[in-house]
PDB file of C-alpha atoms in Angstrom:
ATOM      1  CA  GLY U   1     -12.149 -19.622  17.333  1.00 74.00           C
ATOM      2  CA  ILE U   2     -14.524 -17.372  15.493  1.00 79.00           C
ATOM      3  CA  THR U   3     -15.405 -18.330  11.933  1.00 82.00           C
ATOM      4  CA  ALA U   4     -16.930 -15.964   9.405  1.00 82.00           C
ATOM      5  CA  THR U   5     -19.151 -16.655   6.402  1.00 86.00           C
ATOM      6  CA  PRO U   6     -18.287 -15.793   3.690  1.00 86.00           C
ATOM      7  CA  GLU U   7     -14.761 -16.905   4.603  1.00 82.00           C
ATOM      8  CA  GLN U   8     -13.084 -13.759   3.251  1.00 76.00           C
ATOM      9  CA  CYS U   9     -14.967 -11.822   5.953  1.00 77.00           C
ATOM     10  CA  ASN U  10     -12.524 -13.161   8.542  1.00 72.00           C
ATOM     11  CA  ILE U  11     -10.973  -9.706   8.075  1.00 65.00           C
ATOM     12  CA  LEU U  12     -13.805  -8.476  10.311  1.00 66.00           C
ATOM     13  CA  VAL U  13     -12.450 -10.619  13.121  1.00 62.00           C
ATOM     14  CA  SER U  14      -8.800  -9.786  12.607  1.00 56.00           C
ATOM     15  CA  SER U  15      -8.684  -6.230  11.217  1.00 49.00           C
ATOM     16  CA  PHE U  16      -8.801  -4.358  14.546  1.00 45.00           C
ATOM     17  CA  PHE U  17      -6.360  -6.749  16.173  1.00 45.00           C
ATOM     18  CA  ASP U  18      -4.072  -6.777  13.156  1.00 53.00           C
ATOM     19  CA  ALA U  19      -0.464  -7.375  14.159  1.00 51.00           C
ATOM     20  CA  LYS U  20       0.486  -4.337  12.068  1.00 52.00           C
ATOM     21  CA  ILE U  21      -1.165  -2.084  14.668  1.00 58.00           C
ATOM     22  CA  GLY U  22       1.605  -3.158  17.017  1.00 60.00           C
ATOM     23  CA  GLU U  23       4.164  -1.848  14.530  1.00 68.00           C
ATOM     24  CA  GLY U  24       2.683   1.647  14.627  1.00 73.00           C
ATOM     25  CA  ASN U  25       2.477   4.375  17.220  1.00 80.00           C
ATOM     26  CA  LEU U  26      -1.009   4.216  18.686  1.00 82.00           C
ATOM     27  CA  GLY U  27      -3.032   6.676  20.707  1.00 86.00           C
ATOM     28  CA  THR U  28      -6.694   6.394  21.684  1.00 87.00           C
ATOM     29  CA  VAL U  29      -8.932   9.059  23.206  1.00 89.00           C
ATOM     30  CA  GLY U  30     -12.493   8.736  24.443  1.00 90.00           C
ATOM     31  CA  ILE U  31     -14.795  11.247  22.776  1.00 88.00           C
ATOM     32  CA  ASN U  32     -17.605  10.507  25.238  1.00 87.00           C
ATOM     33  CA  ASP U  33     -18.761   7.525  27.327  1.00 87.00           C
ATOM     34  CA  SER U  34     -18.510   5.030  24.466  1.00 89.00           C
ATOM     35  CA  ASP U  35     -17.051   6.568  21.295  1.00 92.00           C
ATOM     36  CA  THR U  36     -13.343   6.736  20.487  1.00 93.00           C
ATOM     37  CA  LEU U  37     -10.775   8.493  18.331  1.00 92.00           C
ATOM     38  CA  MET U  38      -7.740   6.411  17.447  1.00 91.00           C
ATOM     39  CA  LEU U  39      -4.563   7.766  15.892  1.00 91.00           C
ATOM     40  CA  ILE U  40      -2.112   5.290  14.395  1.00 88.00           C
ATOM     41  CA  SER U  41       1.114   6.380  12.736  1.00 89.00           C
ATOM     42  CA  TYR U  42       3.333   3.983  10.805  1.00 87.00           C
ATOM     43  CA  GLU U  43       6.904   4.341   9.584  1.00 87.00           C
ATOM     44  CA  ASP U  44       5.937   2.846   6.221  1.00 87.00           C
ATOM     45  CA  ALA U  45       2.997   4.325   4.259  1.00 86.00           C
ATOM     46  CA  SER U  46       2.459   0.965   2.501  1.00 87.00           C
ATOM     47  CA  VAL U  47       1.008  -0.481   5.726  1.00 82.00           C
ATOM     48  CA  LEU U  48      -1.763   2.110   5.694  1.00 83.00           C
ATOM     49  CA  GLU U  49      -2.296   1.682   1.954  1.00 85.00           C
ATOM     50  CA  LYS U  50      -2.848  -2.059   2.486  1.00 83.00           C
ATOM     51  CA  GLN U  51      -5.281  -1.398   5.340  1.00 80.00           C
ATOM     52  CA  ALA U  52      -7.209   1.023   3.114  1.00 82.00           C
ATOM     53  CA  GLU U  53      -7.406  -1.655   0.395  1.00 83.00           C
ATOM     54  CA  ASN U  54      -8.613  -4.192   2.989  1.00 79.00           C
ATOM     55  CA  SER U  55     -11.344  -1.795   4.126  1.00 80.00           C
ATOM     56  CA  GLU U  56     -12.548  -1.342   0.541  1.00 81.00           C
ATOM     57  CA  LYS U  57     -12.518  -5.116   0.035  1.00 79.00           C
ATOM     58  CA  LEU U  58     -14.493  -5.501   3.262  1.00 78.00           C
ATOM     59  CA  ILE U  59     -17.307  -3.394   1.833  1.00 82.00           C
ATOM     60  CA  GLU U  60     -17.285  -5.349  -1.438  1.00 83.00           C
ATOM     61  CA  ASP U  61     -17.069  -8.854   0.009  1.00 82.00           C
ATOM     62  CA  CYS U  62     -18.852  -8.600   3.342  1.00 83.00           C
ATOM     63  CA  GLY U  63     -22.025  -6.637   2.721  1.00 88.00           C
ATOM     64  CA  ASN U  64     -23.790  -9.419   4.627  1.00 91.00           C
ATOM     65  CA  PHE U  65     -21.985 -11.878   6.857  1.00 89.00           C
ATOM     66  CA  GLU U  66     -22.311 -14.330   9.735  1.00 88.00           C
ATOM     67  CA  MET U  67     -19.904 -15.119  12.549  1.00 87.00           C
ATOM     68  CA  GLU U  68     -20.009 -18.244  14.680  1.00 86.00           C
ATOM     69  CA  LEU U  69     -18.325 -19.029  17.965  1.00 84.00           C
ATOM     70  CA  ASP U  70     -19.097 -22.172  19.933  1.00 88.00           C
ATOM     71  CA  GLY U  71     -22.451 -22.614  18.184  1.00 87.00           C
ATOM     72  CA  THR U  72     -23.602 -19.024  18.700  1.00 86.00           C
ATOM     73  CA  VAL U  73     -24.227 -17.222  15.415  1.00 87.00           C
ATOM     74  CA  ILE U  74     -24.521 -13.499  14.854  1.00 87.00           C
ATOM     75  CA  SER U  75     -25.316 -11.912  11.526  1.00 90.00           C
ATOM     76  CA  GLY U  76     -24.390  -8.529  10.238  1.00 90.00           C
ATOM     77  CA  SER U  77     -24.035  -6.134   7.376  1.00 91.00           C
ATOM     78  CA  VAL U  78     -21.462  -3.548   6.357  1.00 90.00           C
ATOM     79  CA  GLU U  79     -22.152  -0.598   4.096  1.00 91.00           C
ATOM     80  CA  SER U  80     -20.128   2.327   2.890  1.00 92.00           C
ATOM     81  CA  VAL U  81     -21.339   5.749   4.036  1.00 95.00           C
ATOM     82  CA  GLU U  82     -20.520   9.174   2.640  1.00 96.00           C
ATOM     83  CA  ALA U  83     -17.932  11.125   4.600  1.00 97.00           C
ATOM     84  CA  SER U  84     -15.373  13.814   3.901  1.00 97.00           C
ATOM     85  CA  THR U  85     -12.501  15.095   6.012  1.00 97.00           C
ATOM     86  CA  GLU U  86      -9.575  17.463   5.535  1.00 95.00           C
ATOM     87  CA  ALA U  87      -7.289  14.415   5.218  1.00 94.00           C
ATOM     88  CA  PRO U  88      -6.237  13.474   1.656  1.00 93.00           C
ATOM     89  CA  ALA U  89      -8.372  10.297   1.782  1.00 92.00           C
ATOM     90  CA  THR U  90     -11.461   9.422   3.822  1.00 95.00           C
ATOM     91  CA  GLN U  91     -13.165   6.085   4.323  1.00 93.00           C
ATOM     92  CA  ALA U  92     -16.370   5.480   6.242  1.00 95.00           C
ATOM     93  CA  TYR U  93     -18.678   2.586   6.877  1.00 93.00           C
ATOM     94  CA  ARG U  94     -21.545   1.474   9.066  1.00 94.00           C
ATOM     95  CA  THR U  95     -21.733  -2.020  10.532  1.00 91.00           C
ATOM     96  CA  VAL U  96     -24.914  -3.511  11.969  1.00 92.00           C
ATOM     97  CA  ILE U  97     -24.799  -6.713  14.038  1.00 90.00           C
ATOM     98  CA  THR U  98     -27.843  -8.792  14.960  1.00 90.00           C
ATOM     99  CA  ARG U  99     -27.011 -10.575  18.176  1.00 82.00           C
ATOM    100  CA  ALA U 100     -28.038 -14.173  18.833  1.00 79.00           C
ATOM    101  CA  SER U 101     -30.482 -12.803  21.435  1.00 82.00           C
ATOM    102  CA  GLY U 102     -32.155 -10.782  18.677  1.00 83.00           C
ATOM    103  CA  GLY U 103     -30.959  -7.309  19.650  1.00 89.00           C
ATOM    104  CA  GLU U 104     -29.046  -5.091  17.251  1.00 92.00           C
ATOM    105  CA  GLY U 105     -25.860  -3.126  17.651  1.00 92.00           C
ATOM    106  CA  SER U 106     -24.223  -0.774  15.205  1.00 94.00           C
ATOM    107  CA  THR U 107     -21.061   1.219  14.694  1.00 93.00           C
ATOM    108  CA  VAL U 108     -20.100   4.035  12.386  1.00 95.00           C
ATOM    109  CA  GLN U 109     -16.395   4.309  11.635  1.00 94.00           C
ATOM    110  CA  VAL U 110     -14.811   7.207   9.772  1.00 96.00           C
ATOM    111  CA  SER U 111     -11.098   7.265   8.950  1.00 94.00           C
ATOM    112  CA  GLY U 112      -9.006  10.138   7.653  1.00 95.00           C
ATOM    113  CA  LEU U 113      -5.890   8.811   5.936  1.00 93.00           C
ATOM    114  CA  SER U 114      -2.791  10.894   5.265  1.00 92.00           C
ATOM    115  CA  GLY U 115       0.543   9.335   4.310  1.00 90.00           C
ATOM    116  CA  THR U 116       1.531   7.244   7.325  1.00 91.00           C
ATOM    117  CA  LEU U 117      -1.300   8.509   9.571  1.00 92.00           C
ATOM    118  CA  ASN U 118      -4.737   7.009  10.212  1.00 92.00           C
ATOM    119  CA  LEU U 119      -7.171   9.096  12.280  1.00 94.00           C
ATOM    120  CA  SER U 120     -10.166   6.897  12.969  1.00 93.00           C
ATOM    121  CA  VAL U 121     -13.348   7.681  14.901  1.00 96.00           C
ATOM    122  CA  THR U 122     -15.716   4.883  15.930  1.00 94.00           C
ATOM    123  CA  LEU U 123     -19.179   5.713  17.245  1.00 95.00           C
ATOM    124  CA  PHE U 124     -21.178   2.930  18.880  1.00 94.00           C
ATOM    125  CA  ASP U 125     -24.954   2.568  18.444  1.00 94.00           C
ATOM    126  CA  PRO U 126     -25.569   6.064  17.056  1.00 95.00           C
ATOM    127  CA  GLU U 127     -29.232   7.041  16.771  1.00 93.00           C
ATOM    128  CA  ASP U 128     -28.575   9.046  13.592  1.00 96.00           C
ATOM    129  CA  THR U 129     -25.934   7.864  11.113  1.00 96.00           C
ATOM    130  CA  ASP U 130     -25.602  11.256   9.400  1.00 96.00           C
ATOM    131  CA  ALA U 131     -25.105  13.029  12.742  1.00 96.00           C
ATOM    132  CA  ALA U 132     -22.550  10.388  13.768  1.00 96.00           C
ATOM    133  CA  VAL U 133     -20.616  10.882  10.531  1.00 97.00           C
ATOM    134  CA  ALA U 134     -20.668  14.662  11.031  1.00 97.00           C
ATOM    135  CA  GLU U 135     -19.372  14.249  14.604  1.00 96.00           C
ATOM    136  CA  ALA U 136     -16.583  11.952  13.398  1.00 96.00           C
ATOM    137  CA  GLU U 137     -15.641  14.325  10.562  1.00 97.00           C
ATOM    138  CA  GLU U 138     -15.450  17.238  13.009  1.00 96.00           C
ATOM    139  CA  ALA U 139     -13.214  15.310  15.426  1.00 95.00           C
ATOM    140  CA  ILE U 140     -10.892  14.107  12.656  1.00 96.00           C
ATOM    141  CA  ASN U 141     -10.653  17.585  11.134  1.00 97.00           C
ATOM    142  CA  ALA U 142      -9.800  19.157  14.491  1.00 95.00           C
ATOM    143  CA  VAL U 143      -6.991  16.671  15.186  1.00 94.00           C
ATOM    144  CA  TYR U 144      -5.738  16.813  11.604  1.00 94.00           C
ATOM    145  CA  ALA U 145      -5.589  20.634  11.735  1.00 94.00           C
ATOM    146  CA  GLU U 146      -3.560  20.491  14.954  1.00 92.00           C
ATOM    147  CA  LEU U 147      -1.140  17.985  13.452  1.00 89.00           C
ATOM    148  CA  GLU U 148      -0.753  20.029  10.272  1.00 87.00           C
ATOM    149  CA  ALA U 149       0.018  23.127  12.365  1.00 86.00           C
ATOM    150  CA  LYS U 150       2.993  21.409  14.038  1.00 77.00           C
TER     151      LYS U 150
END
């Protein structure tokens, strides 16, 4: 399996595939050819609260990390980025991965959190982080407004 260094960064490997996602109602929409908006709703708000705590811990503990699988090592960094949505709480971070071949890949993820609802936009390899955050904020706000209107 994949091992992460520091060890507490194993959350990077497991967070997206967290078994708790299976306990929620999940919907995913493509924003364009590569970027996505994911909506996850849980019956219990504590699940989302724990995920929010894990995301904050990720930023604290895994600013720089390495992952190894079958002798292939990739390195990466995670940093918090400024974002604001109409949701009661917003989290955002940028992850940069340096592949074993030397190339880089990055993602910007912005999440709007409200009670039992997580609206999350992930943009892959954006050229401009600020523009990517603005695009994610706009998408989250549009969906959040529609949900609030119901």
